[in-house]
């Protein structure tokens, strides 16, 4: 019997919705399967805002993908009329030798990206909400800013549906299998079993369960996003006056934050990067505790004394990390004829969502892509799956 679909996409969060959109736009018969409802808050594609930036301190190899993502985000806005990207500018702060500053400068110079280097006095003059120490500097990038994750996912689901994709929500995948002889795949849910020529798996925090045969030691972390009403009000924190920021202190602790926009709580959002606790999607503690709020307030006040005036709300999400904190984006090595995977985005993946969708469509339909994805091959991790996480640069959501 012939497959009933060309491609099945498992998971319809940021990456999966992008894949469904790009596949449908190319005329593929697409079935999308999602465990929860559309634009849900159970995974990693929620919280009102995500940082976007091009001077990428994680690795200059990401920059070409970012440049394409910026183009695709603009196309997504034009196609749907939804507000997605606001380029309010961004500062990467810390001592000159910090990975946040030095890594950002390396990418900016490698790719000749427009940027400015500011000393502490100039940062304070331009952005009075920020109070870096005298020995700290910043890279300022005018084309940094923030993305709206919920609007992004909604826009991609809208375009996928308009392109003919069949999207099933509240239908979790229980198992999947590659059929013998490269004859496609079969995907099982409590409702039915579906066949297709190709499978794209975008599992988010469910990667350890759905991709246990990939040979990658994924870890899932509970993370917290906080919103505060600044002392004196949000006036100095509006996007026209306040940039997105990433600050690394002398101990290597990073925080990141945003202007005050219309997100949860209505204040200014701030969060730690990589100070989460291990969890699974089933065991994650969705309650944010007072000591966690106070820890965030103390750290934020070191850079932004007026920010933690009054706590408004906090929300949890999850990072799904690889051992080296780079993505997994490739054909499945055990099923290269029919299965493509996108996972392990390690807390810095959302800004790549539309270009990942384009790459997944390339890989599923042709087996190759013109985008530079060599860094993301899962084979690099198979021999070090049980090694400790190295001290290589991470990234910010």
XYZ file of C-alpha atoms in Angstrom:
397
model
C 0.000 0.000 0.000
C 1.343 3.461 -0.872
C 2.092 5.912 1.939
C -0.791 8.234 2.695
C 1.519 11.222 3.186
C 4.818 12.409 1.755
C 6.160 13.597 5.112
C 5.068 13.217 8.725
C 6.300 15.870 11.160
C 6.399 14.925 14.844
C 6.157 17.953 17.114
C 4.628 21.291 16.071
C 6.466 23.745 18.300
C 8.939 26.229 16.865
C 10.967 23.853 14.692
C 8.176 21.464 13.766
C 5.773 24.216 12.736
C 8.551 25.697 10.581
C 9.159 22.314 8.943
C 5.448 21.802 8.265
C 5.205 25.264 6.700
C 8.226 24.886 4.422
C 7.322 21.354 3.382
C 3.737 22.314 2.542
C 4.955 25.375 0.636
C 6.922 23.016 -1.628
C 3.854 20.953 -2.377
C 4.498 18.012 -0.068
C 1.570 16.164 1.495
C 2.277 16.839 5.170
C 0.842 15.314 8.328
C 1.772 17.117 11.539
C 1.342 15.406 14.916
C 1.431 17.331 18.203
C 1.026 16.021 21.735
C -0.598 19.251 22.970
C -2.722 22.005 21.444
C -1.429 24.645 19.040
C 0.975 27.262 20.468
C 1.180 25.561 23.854
C 3.265 26.368 26.962
C 4.493 22.863 27.808
C 7.769 22.908 25.878
C 10.282 25.581 24.884
C 8.505 27.878 22.385
C 6.705 30.269 24.714
C 7.319 33.146 27.111
C 6.542 36.229 25.030
C 10.063 36.975 23.766
C 13.352 35.470 22.619
C 16.637 37.282 21.956
C 17.813 37.493 18.358
C 21.328 38.625 17.423
C 23.902 38.156 14.693
C 27.231 38.721 16.507
C 27.025 35.173 17.771
C 29.409 34.408 20.618
C 28.741 30.667 20.466
C 30.536 30.193 17.133
C 30.942 32.250 13.940
C 29.705 29.197 12.003
C 26.149 30.100 13.026
C 26.173 33.533 11.387
C 25.175 32.526 7.814
C 22.145 30.709 9.244
C 21.232 33.781 11.288
C 21.397 36.040 8.247
C 19.002 33.729 6.417
C 16.742 33.476 9.477
C 16.404 37.273 9.525
C 15.226 37.189 5.906
C 12.733 34.424 6.614
C 11.344 36.125 9.726
C 10.665 39.212 7.619
C 8.914 37.031 5.019
C 6.832 35.419 7.763
C 5.669 38.820 8.971
C 4.774 39.946 5.455
C 2.901 36.720 4.711
C 0.792 36.681 7.854
C 0.647 40.260 9.150
C 1.789 39.085 12.587
C 4.321 41.001 14.699
C 7.360 38.780 15.153
C 10.713 40.629 15.136
C 11.558 43.923 16.868
C 15.133 45.071 16.270
C 15.577 47.390 19.240
C 19.344 46.838 19.451
C 21.320 44.678 21.837
C 24.380 44.871 24.074
C 26.678 41.972 24.983
C 28.330 42.974 28.265
C 31.210 41.727 30.371
C 34.949 41.963 30.741
C 36.840 42.096 27.430
C 38.019 38.489 27.815
C 34.570 37.094 28.664
C 33.072 34.690 26.137
C 30.026 36.946 25.803
C 32.123 39.914 24.633
C 35.105 38.218 23.006
C 32.978 35.632 21.206
C 30.538 38.255 19.922
C 33.422 40.386 18.645
C 34.971 37.366 16.920
C 31.776 36.654 14.975
C 31.262 40.329 14.138
C 34.786 40.617 12.747
C 34.692 37.264 10.946
C 31.548 38.211 9.033
C 32.058 41.982 8.906
C 28.853 42.610 10.862
C 28.020 46.213 11.816
C 28.769 46.746 15.508
C 30.193 49.194 18.026
C 32.415 48.620 21.023
C 31.373 50.683 24.055
C 33.160 51.284 27.344
C 31.227 51.267 30.607
C 30.751 55.032 30.625
C 29.287 55.041 27.117
C 26.948 52.150 27.978
C 25.648 54.092 30.966
C 25.211 57.247 28.871
C 23.271 55.545 26.084
C 21.302 53.136 28.246
C 20.840 54.596 31.762
C 19.084 51.449 32.970
C 22.405 49.549 32.668
C 25.245 50.032 35.181
C 28.246 47.950 34.078
C 31.385 47.958 36.228
C 34.236 50.280 35.170
C 36.292 47.370 33.792
C 33.420 45.996 31.687
C 32.746 46.771 28.031
C 29.983 45.950 25.563
C 29.486 45.071 21.951
C 26.458 46.951 20.657
C 24.571 45.503 17.692
C 21.823 47.663 16.217
C 20.206 44.692 14.454
C 19.780 42.660 17.618
C 16.377 42.559 19.248
C 13.633 40.152 20.200
C 11.275 37.666 18.600
C 7.777 36.716 19.683
C 7.729 32.906 19.926
C 3.980 32.407 20.190
C 3.329 34.620 17.148
C 6.044 32.775 15.248
C 4.553 29.345 15.887
C 1.031 30.591 15.137
C 2.177 32.154 11.868
C 3.935 28.991 10.750
C 0.957 26.802 11.621
C -1.272 29.206 9.700
C 0.881 29.000 6.581
C 1.260 25.238 6.886
C -2.518 24.836 6.984
C -2.975 27.229 4.074
C -0.438 25.136 2.165
C -2.513 22.000 2.678
C -0.815 20.420 5.711
C -3.025 18.176 7.846
C -2.237 19.131 11.455
C -3.408 16.929 14.321
C -3.284 18.340 17.842
C -3.790 16.482 21.125
C -2.479 13.366 19.354
C 0.782 12.164 20.953
C 3.141 9.825 19.138
C 3.646 6.557 21.006
C 6.283 5.098 18.702
C 7.673 5.273 15.186
C 9.520 2.860 12.932
C 11.427 2.964 9.673
C 10.037 0.380 7.263
C 12.415 -2.248 5.823
C 14.212 -1.555 2.572
C 13.881 2.221 2.855
C 10.143 2.000 2.100
C 9.244 4.902 4.347
C 8.056 5.122 7.948
C 5.132 4.238 10.146
C 4.099 6.425 13.087
C 1.775 5.215 15.831
C -0.550 7.308 17.997
C -3.482 6.324 20.241
C -5.743 7.272 17.323
C -4.157 5.521 14.348
C -1.018 4.364 12.568
C 0.201 6.555 9.700
C 2.634 5.871 6.882
C 4.755 8.276 4.874
C 7.775 8.339 2.675
C 9.671 10.609 5.090
C 9.644 11.448 8.791
C 10.829 14.696 10.419
C 11.204 14.539 14.205
C 11.235 17.819 16.168
C 10.732 16.486 19.701
C 12.048 19.285 21.929
C 12.382 18.019 25.486
C 10.955 14.654 24.428
C 14.131 13.892 22.426
C 15.548 11.440 24.997
C 12.440 9.273 24.621
C 11.696 9.598 20.896
C 15.339 9.489 19.766
C 16.883 7.028 22.197
C 18.601 5.266 19.277
C 20.415 8.400 18.112
C 23.368 7.857 20.428
C 23.328 11.395 21.841
C 23.293 12.025 25.598
C 20.579 14.676 25.703
C 19.898 16.369 29.023
C 16.781 18.376 29.828
C 16.892 21.363 32.194
C 14.141 23.308 33.921
C 14.605 27.036 33.290
C 12.747 30.049 34.650
C 11.753 33.344 33.004
C 10.915 36.238 35.352
C 9.013 39.501 34.857
C 9.519 42.520 37.114
C 7.947 45.970 37.276
C 10.932 48.340 37.518
C 11.127 50.896 40.293
C 9.719 54.112 38.845
C 7.785 52.324 36.121
C 8.539 50.877 32.705
C 9.206 54.167 30.898
C 13.005 53.780 30.732
C 12.567 50.134 29.699
C 10.468 50.551 26.552
C 12.055 49.179 23.342
C 12.791 52.679 22.034
C 15.082 53.294 25.026
C 16.185 49.920 26.334
C 18.002 47.164 24.380
C 18.045 43.425 24.780
C 21.142 42.475 26.744
C 23.366 39.595 27.758
C 25.667 40.184 30.712
C 28.387 37.854 31.943
C 29.805 38.513 35.411
C 33.342 37.769 36.592
C 32.283 34.282 37.680
C 31.001 33.400 34.195
C 27.312 33.645 35.178
C 25.163 35.017 32.353
C 21.807 36.732 32.530
C 19.780 38.015 29.602
C 16.832 40.355 29.373
C 14.443 42.434 27.337
C 12.625 45.731 27.178
C 9.194 45.979 28.762
C 6.723 44.683 26.179
C 3.267 43.155 26.191
C 4.340 39.751 27.477
C 3.281 37.786 30.557
C 2.981 40.132 33.511
C 3.496 43.283 31.459
C 6.905 44.177 32.932
C 10.503 43.626 31.840
C 11.667 40.045 31.430
C 14.996 38.705 32.719
C 16.441 35.226 33.201
C 19.562 33.302 34.056
C 21.214 31.337 31.316
C 22.308 27.780 32.164
C 21.521 27.711 35.858
C 18.723 25.197 35.472
C 18.030 21.913 37.196
C 17.706 18.510 35.555
C 14.212 17.263 34.791
C 12.066 15.418 32.320
C 8.929 16.764 30.636
C 6.911 14.583 33.015
C 8.689 15.614 36.229
C 9.434 19.322 35.594
C 8.362 21.489 38.538
C 6.109 24.191 37.082
C 5.955 26.065 40.389
C 8.474 28.907 40.760
C 9.658 29.286 44.330
C 10.416 32.456 46.291
C 14.125 31.725 46.675
C 14.394 31.436 42.882
C 12.736 34.815 42.416
C 15.042 36.399 44.993
C 18.162 34.920 43.382
C 17.124 36.417 40.060
C 16.353 39.795 41.628
C 19.754 39.962 43.339
C 21.695 39.140 40.189
C 19.670 41.470 37.955
C 20.082 44.362 40.412
C 23.848 44.224 39.958
C 23.446 45.407 36.357
C 20.002 47.023 36.425
C 19.420 48.509 39.920
C 15.908 49.683 39.099
C 14.686 46.472 37.463
C 13.621 44.202 40.339
C 11.248 46.729 41.858
C 8.251 44.397 42.089
C 8.006 40.792 40.987
C 5.081 40.241 38.638
C 5.239 36.639 37.478
C 7.565 33.787 36.558
C 7.171 30.948 34.051
C 9.132 27.745 33.514
C 10.356 26.259 30.250
C 12.896 23.607 29.271
C 16.263 23.496 27.541
C 17.227 20.283 25.756
C 21.027 20.202 25.716
C 23.643 18.269 23.802
C 27.047 17.604 25.401
C 28.737 20.338 23.330
C 25.699 22.662 23.298
C 25.498 22.662 19.489
C 22.372 21.494 17.668
C 21.525 18.135 16.128
C 20.166 18.813 12.645
C 20.669 16.011 10.145
C 19.451 12.803 8.614
C 19.159 10.101 11.255
C 22.371 8.044 10.899
C 20.524 4.756 11.421
C 17.742 5.644 8.959
C 19.292 8.010 6.418
C 16.821 7.146 3.665
C 13.709 8.269 5.510
C 14.217 10.069 8.854
C 15.427 13.613 9.602
C 15.942 14.986 13.124
C 16.081 18.465 14.657
C 16.738 18.582 18.380
C 19.145 19.499 21.167
C 18.896 23.237 20.572
C 20.528 23.836 23.950
C 18.795 27.039 24.906
C 19.850 29.118 21.911
C 17.832 27.732 19.034
C 14.682 29.779 18.652
C 16.261 32.573 16.633
C 17.007 29.938 13.945
C 13.458 28.579 13.690
C 12.560 29.573 10.110
C 15.907 28.577 8.600
C 15.755 25.244 10.452
C 12.372 24.704 8.789
C 13.948 25.400 5.423
C 16.813 22.986 6.156
C 14.432 20.255 7.306
C 12.408 20.600 4.125
C 15.629 20.333 2.097
C 16.783 17.209 3.927
C 13.410 15.463 3.902
C 12.702 16.088 0.220
C 16.182 15.900 -1.335
C 18.474 14.376 1.305
C 20.789 17.392 1.260
C 20.854 21.137 1.931
C 22.934 24.034 0.735
C 23.027 25.516 4.227
C 26.161 24.935 6.354
C 25.056 22.229 8.790
C 28.235 20.188 9.214
C 28.548 21.389 12.824
C 25.238 19.723 13.678
C 25.889 16.125 12.604
C 25.016 13.721 15.463
C 28.039 11.547 14.737
C 30.282 14.115 16.442
C 28.659 13.203 19.775
C 28.368 9.440 19.581
C 31.862 8.732 20.939
C 31.599 11.330 23.720
C 28.015 10.771 24.787
C 29.004 10.047 28.380
C 31.680 12.750 28.653
C 31.151 15.829 30.823
C 29.791 18.934 29.117
C 32.802 20.983 27.977
C 33.300 24.636 28.818
C 32.645 25.709 25.231
C 30.439 28.751 24.777
C 26.723 28.260 25.169
C 24.032 30.699 24.113
C 20.934 32.554 25.131
C 17.331 31.919 24.333
